Coordinates of C-alpha atoms in Angstrom, one line a residue:
X119 CA 0.1 -0.2 0.0
X120 CA 1.5 3.3 -0.9
X121 CA 1.1 6.7 1.0
X122 CA 1.2 5.4 4.4
X123 CA 4.7 6.9 5.0
X124 CA 4.6 8.5 8.5
X125 CA 5.7 11.9 9.1
X126 CA 8.5 12.5 11.1
X127 CA 7.8 13.7 14.4
X128 CA 10.6 16.1 16.1
X129 CA 11.0 17.4 19.5
X130 CA 13.0 20.0 21.0
X131 CA 13.0 20.4 24.8
X132 CA 14.4 23.0 27.6
X133 CA 14.0 22.5 31.5
X134 CA 16.1 24.9 33.3
X135 CA 16.3 27.1 36.4
X136 CA 18.9 29.5 34.7
X137 CA 17.5 32.6 33.2
X138 CA 20.4 33.2 31.1
X139 CA 19.9 29.6 29.6
X140 CA 16.0 30.3 28.8
X141 CA 16.7 33.6 27.0
X142 CA 19.4 32.0 24.9
X143 CA 16.8 29.0 24.1
X144 CA 14.2 31.6 23.3
X145 CA 16.3 33.5 21.0
X146 CA 17.2 30.3 19.1
X147 CA 14.1 29.2 18.7
X148 CA 11.8 32.1 18.3
X149 CA 13.8 34.2 16.2
X150 CA 13.4 38.3 16.7
X151 CA 11.4 37.2 19.8
X152 CA 12.6 38.6 23.6
X153 CA 12.0 37.9 27.0
X154 CA 12.3 40.0 30.0
X155 CA 12.4 38.2 33.4
X156 CA 10.0 40.1 36.2
X157 CA 9.9 37.9 39.1
X158 CA 11.1 34.3 39.8
X159 CA 10.8 32.3 43.4
X160 CA 14.1 30.6 44.8
X161 CA 13.2 27.2 43.2
X162 CA 12.0 28.4 39.9
X163 CA 11.8 26.2 37.0
X164 CA 11.2 26.8 33.4
X165 CA 10.1 24.0 31.0
X166 CA 9.2 24.0 27.0
X167 CA 8.9 21.6 24.8
X168 CA 8.0 21.7 21.1
X169 CA 6.7 18.8 19.1
X170 CA 6.7 19.5 15.3
X171 CA 4.6 16.9 13.3
X172 CA 4.3 17.8 9.6
X173 CA 2.7 21.0 9.6
X174 CA 1.4 21.1 12.8
X175 CA 3.4 21.9 15.8
X176 CA 2.5 21.5 19.7
X177 CA 4.3 23.5 22.2
X178 CA 4.0 23.0 26.2
X179 CA 5.2 25.6 28.5
X180 CA 5.5 25.3 32.1
X181 CA 6.7 28.1 34.0
X182 CA 6.9 29.3 37.8
X183 CA 8.5 32.8 36.8
X184 CA 6.9 36.2 35.7
X185 CA 8.4 37.5 32.6
X186 CA 7.2 39.8 29.5
X187 CA 7.5 38.4 25.9
X188 CA 8.1 40.7 23.0
X189 CA 7.1 38.6 20.2
X190 CA 7.4 39.4 16.3
X191 CA 4.3 39.3 14.1
X192 CA 2.8 36.2 13.2
X193 CA 3.1 36.5 9.4
X194 CA 3.2 32.4 8.6
X195 CA 1.8 30.6 11.5
X196 CA -1.7 30.9 13.3
X197 CA -1.3 30.2 17.2
X198 CA -3.8 28.7 19.5
X199 CA -3.4 28.6 23.2
X200 CA -4.9 26.8 26.0
X201 CA -4.0 28.3 29.5
X202 CA -3.5 25.7 32.4
X203 CA -2.3 27.5 34.9
X204 CA -1.2 31.0 36.2
X205 CA -2.2 34.1 34.0
X206 CA -1.3 36.3 31.2
X207 CA -2.0 39.3 29.5
X208 CA -1.8 39.6 25.6
X209 CA -2.1 42.5 23.7
X210 CA -1.5 43.1 19.9
X211 CA -3.2 44.0 16.8
X212 CA -5.7 46.2 18.7
X213 CA -6.5 43.2 21.0
X214 CA -6.2 43.1 24.6
X215 CA -7.2 39.8 26.5
X216 CA -6.4 38.2 29.9
X217 CA -5.8 34.5 30.1
X218 CA -6.4 32.8 33.1
X219 CA -7.1 29.0 33.8
X220 CA -9.1 26.7 31.8
X221 CA -9.2 29.8 29.0
X222 CA -8.9 29.5 25.5
X223 CA -7.4 31.8 22.9
X224 CA -5.5 32.9 20.0
X225 CA -2.6 35.1 19.0
X226 CA -3.1 38.0 17.2
X227 CA -1.8 37.5 13.5
X228 CA 0.5 40.2 11.5
X229 CA 1.2 42.4 14.4
X230 CA 3.6 42.7 17.6
X231 CA 2.6 41.2 20.3
X232 CA 3.4 41.7 24.3
X233 CA 2.7 38.8 26.6
X234 CA 2.9 39.4 30.6
X235 CA 3.0 36.4 32.0
X236 CA 2.8 34.7 35.8
X237 CA 3.4 31.4 36.4
X238 CA 1.9 30.7 33.0
X239 CA 1.6 26.9 32.1
X240 CA 0.0 26.6 28.7
X241 CA -0.4 24.4 25.6
X242 CA -0.1 25.9 22.1
X243 CA -1.0 24.6 18.7
X244 CA 0.5 26.1 15.6
X245 CA -0.9 25.4 12.1
X246 CA 0.2 27.4 8.6
X247 CA -1.8 30.4 8.1
X248 CA -2.3 29.3 4.6
X249 CA -4.3 26.4 5.6
X250 CA -6.7 29.1 7.4
X251 CA -6.6 31.4 4.6
X252 CA -7.5 28.5 2.2
X253 CA -10.7 27.9 4.2
X254 CA -11.6 31.6 4.1
X255 CA -11.3 31.4 0.4
X256 CA -14.1 28.8 0.3
X257 CA -16.3 31.5 1.7
X258 CA -15.5 33.7 -0.9
X259 CA -13.5 35.8 1.7
X260 CA -10.6 37.6 0.0
X261 CA -7.2 36.9 2.0
X262 CA -6.6 40.7 2.4
X263 CA -10.0 41.2 3.9
X264 CA -10.1 38.3 6.3
X265 CA -9.6 39.5 10.0
X266 CA -10.7 37.7 13.2
X267 CA -12.6 40.4 15.2
X268 CA -11.9 38.5 18.5
X269 CA -9.2 36.2 20.1
X270 CA -11.6 34.2 22.3
X271 CA -14.3 32.0 21.8
X272 CA -17.7 33.5 20.9
X273 CA -19.4 31.6 23.8
X274 CA -19.1 29.0 26.2
X275 CA -20.6 26.0 24.2
X276 CA -18.5 26.9 21.1
X277 CA -15.6 26.9 23.6
X278 CA -16.5 23.6 24.9
X279 CA -16.6 22.2 21.3
X280 CA -13.2 23.7 20.7
X281 CA -11.7 22.4 23.9
X282 CA -12.4 19.0 22.8
X283 CA -10.8 19.5 19.2
X284 CA -8.0 21.0 20.9
X285 CA -7.0 18.4 23.4
X286 CA -7.7 15.6 20.8
X287 CA -5.2 17.4 18.4
X288 CA -2.3 18.2 20.8
X289 CA -2.8 14.9 22.7
X290 CA -2.2 13.0 19.4
X291 CA 0.6 15.3 18.1
X292 CA 2.6 15.3 21.4
X293 CA 2.2 11.0 21.5
X294 CA 5.6 9.3 21.0
X295 CA 5.9 6.9 18.6
X296 CA 2.7 7.5 16.6
X297 CA 1.3 5.1 14.2
X298 CA -1.3 6.6 12.4
X299 CA 0.1 10.1 11.6
X300 CA 0.8 9.9 7.8
X301 CA 0.8 13.3 5.9
X302 CA -2.7 13.0 4.7
X303 CA -4.0 12.3 8.4
X304 CA -1.8 15.6 9.7
X305 CA -3.0 17.9 7.1
X306 CA -6.6 16.6 7.6
X307 CA -6.1 17.6 11.5
X308 CA -4.4 21.0 10.5
X309 CA -7.7 21.6 8.4
X310 CA -9.7 20.5 10.9
X311 CA -8.5 23.2 13.4
X312 CA -8.6 26.0 10.8
X313 CA -12.3 25.0 10.2
X314 CA -13.2 25.1 13.8
X315 CA -11.3 28.5 14.5
X316 CA -13.7 29.9 11.8
X317 CA -16.7 28.5 13.5
X318 CA -15.5 29.3 17.1
X319 CA -13.6 32.9 17.1
X320 CA -15.5 35.7 15.6
X321 CA -14.1 36.4 12.3
X322 CA -15.1 37.9 8.9
X323 CA -16.7 34.5 7.2
X324 CA -19.4 35.1 9.8
X325 CA -20.9 38.0 7.8
X326 CA -21.0 36.7 4.3
X327 CA -24.3 38.2 2.9
X328 CA -22.0 41.4 1.9
X329 CA -20.2 39.4 -0.3
X330 CA -20.8 39.2 -4.1
X331 CA -22.2 35.9 -5.5
X332 CA -20.1 33.6 -7.5
X333 CA -19.2 33.8 -11.3
X334 CA -20.2 31.1 -13.6
X335 CA -18.0 28.3 -14.2
X336 CA -17.6 26.3 -17.3
X337 CA -18.3 22.7 -18.0
X338 CA -14.6 22.3 -19.0
X339 CA -13.2 24.2 -16.0
X340 CA -15.3 22.0 -13.6
X341 CA -13.9 18.9 -15.6
X342 CA -10.5 20.1 -15.1
X343 CA -11.2 20.3 -11.5
X344 CA -12.7 16.7 -11.0
X345 CA -10.1 15.2 -13.0
X346 CA -7.5 16.8 -10.7
X347 CA -9.3 15.2 -7.9
X348 CA -9.1 11.8 -9.7
X349 CA -5.4 11.9 -10.4
X350 CA -4.3 12.8 -6.9
X351 CA -6.8 11.4 -4.4
X352 CA -4.2 10.8 -1.6
X353 CA -2.9 14.4 -1.6
X354 CA -4.0 16.9 0.7
X355 CA -5.2 19.1 -2.1
X356 CA -6.6 22.8 -1.2
X357 CA -9.6 24.6 -2.5
X358 CA -7.3 27.5 -3.8
X359 CA -5.1 24.7 -5.3
X360 CA -8.0 22.9 -7.4
X361 CA -9.6 26.4 -8.3
X362 CA -6.0 27.7 -9.8
X363 CA -5.9 24.2 -12.1
X364 CA -9.5 24.8 -12.9
X365 CA -8.7 28.7 -13.6
X366 CA -12.0 30.0 -11.5
X367 CA -12.4 31.5 -8.2
X368 CA -12.4 29.3 -5.2
X369 CA -15.9 30.3 -4.3
X370 CA -17.3 30.0 -7.7
X371 CA -15.9 26.2 -7.9
X372 CA -17.6 25.8 -4.4
X373 CA -20.7 26.7 -6.0
X374 CA -20.4 24.8 -9.2
X375 CA -19.7 21.7 -7.3
X376 CA -22.8 22.0 -5.3
X377 CA -24.9 22.7 -8.4
X378 CA -23.1 19.5 -10.1
X379 CA -22.5 16.8 -7.4
X380 CA -24.7 18.1 -4.2
X381 CA -21.2 18.4 -2.5
X382 CA -18.3 20.7 -2.0
X383 CA -15.3 19.8 -3.7
X384 CA -13.6 18.5 -0.4
X385 CA -16.9 16.3 0.1
X386 CA -16.6 15.0 -3.5
X387 CA -12.7 14.3 -2.6
X388 CA -14.1 12.4 0.6
X389 CA -16.2 10.3 -1.6
X390 CA -13.6 9.5 -3.7
X391 CA -11.0 8.3 -0.8
X392 CA -14.1 6.5 0.5
X393 CA -14.1 4.2 -2.7
X394 CA -10.1 3.9 -3.0
X395 CA -10.3 2.6 0.8
X396 CA -12.9 0.2 -0.3
X397 CA -10.6 -1.0 -2.9
X398 CA -8.0 -1.5 -0.5
X399 CA -10.3 -3.5 1.7
X400 CA -11.5 -5.8 -1.1
X401 CA -8.2 -6.3 -2.6
X402 CA -6.6 -7.4 1.0
X403 CA -4.3 -10.7 0.6
X404 CA -3.4 -12.7 4.0
X405 CA 0.3 -11.0 5.3
X406 CA 0.1 -7.8 3.3
X407 CA -0.5 -6.1 6.8
X408 CA -3.7 -4.1 5.8
X409 CA -6.1 -3.4 8.7
X410 CA -9.2 -1.0 8.9
X411 CA -6.9 1.4 10.9
X412 CA -4.0 1.7 8.3
X413 CA -6.6 1.9 5.3
X414 CA -8.6 4.8 6.8
X415 CA -5.6 6.5 8.0
X416 CA -4.1 6.2 4.4
X417 CA -7.0 7.8 2.8
X418 CA -7.6 11.0 5.5
X419 CA -10.1 9.5 7.7
X420 CA -8.9 10.7 11.2
X421 CA -12.0 9.2 13.3
X422 CA -12.3 5.2 13.0
X423 CA -16.0 5.7 14.1
X424 CA -16.6 8.5 11.7
X425 CA -15.1 6.1 8.8
X426 CA -16.9 3.0 9.8
X427 CA -20.3 5.2 9.6
X428 CA -19.7 6.6 6.2
X429 CA -18.4 3.0 4.5
X430 CA -21.3 1.2 6.1
X431 CA -23.8 3.8 4.9
X432 CA -22.5 3.5 1.5
X433 CA -21.4 -0.4 1.2
X434 CA -24.1 -1.9 3.5
X435 CA -21.7 -3.3 5.7
X436 CA -18.9 -2.3 8.3
X437 CA -15.4 -2.0 6.8
X438 CA -14.1 -4.7 8.8
X439 CA -16.6 -7.4 7.6
X440 CA -15.0 -6.5 4.3
X441 CA -11.9 -7.0 5.3
X442 CA -12.5 -10.3 7.1
X443 CA -14.3 -12.0 4.4
X444 CA -11.7 -11.0 2.0
X445 CA -9.2 -12.5 4.7
X446 CA -11.3 -15.5 5.3
X447 CA -11.8 -14.8 8.9
X448 CA -15.2 -15.6 10.4
X449 CA -17.4 -12.6 12.0
X450 CA -16.4 -14.0 15.4
X451 CA -13.0 -14.4 14.5

């Protein structure tokens, strides 16, 4: 089976009680950022762990000191934070928020940031800004006009939803020796975070009635897009990439897919991947190592329960039964 190459997971960790060592570490890891210490207990400690998994990075910060961080503008990444303990005041881009235990927030984009922290423990997830902007393009929002109007969730209910997704992704990224973190799976987790952020944090996509209607997509342009998806079913294709290949706008392409296939381009791609997953299951042979889990992961299905539900709906039986029948395993075995 092709496309199952696991993403390399890299970790960088500092654990120290030495202020100079902390400053040197921050300067090396976060270029153009500076840190100033304000207070420290006699047995103070700083621990910072960064885990890179493909395009997602997870950071864990544990600190028993008070410090001020001067952070350079975030132009390539979007940072989402969960405060576990202590407090932090973050200012930048016209935003000014206080973070305390159990709070979730995101960092200002494209603006210098001033963070004043005291005994601040936090988990952070970083994803590429391009992933977020690609999703906004699906809504017809020009990247130059997009903005987050607040750095905290709209309401407690959406924060609860965000907390579950954040915890899932952070935990999986930081798990040692993962057996399922393929490139496609990581790309889907990254897109899930971006899509959830657009539903949780107030932003420009929540006011779409002001946007102009979509342009007409010709049959040949739509065919180019469909052919591209069939040619690259295992690739983490973006809407922006697909629209550029078809020679139309992302919003117009989305509208055309809904009219023709009653699905968005990404939903169409999910159907296509489900077909390939089915093919993998019905062509399995004893000893080739195929399992329902690694077949699902290969084709970008991050949740086994959801994959089973979709598969059963389309093929009339769970994927495990399809595989067991092919391998000659009884329903009880």
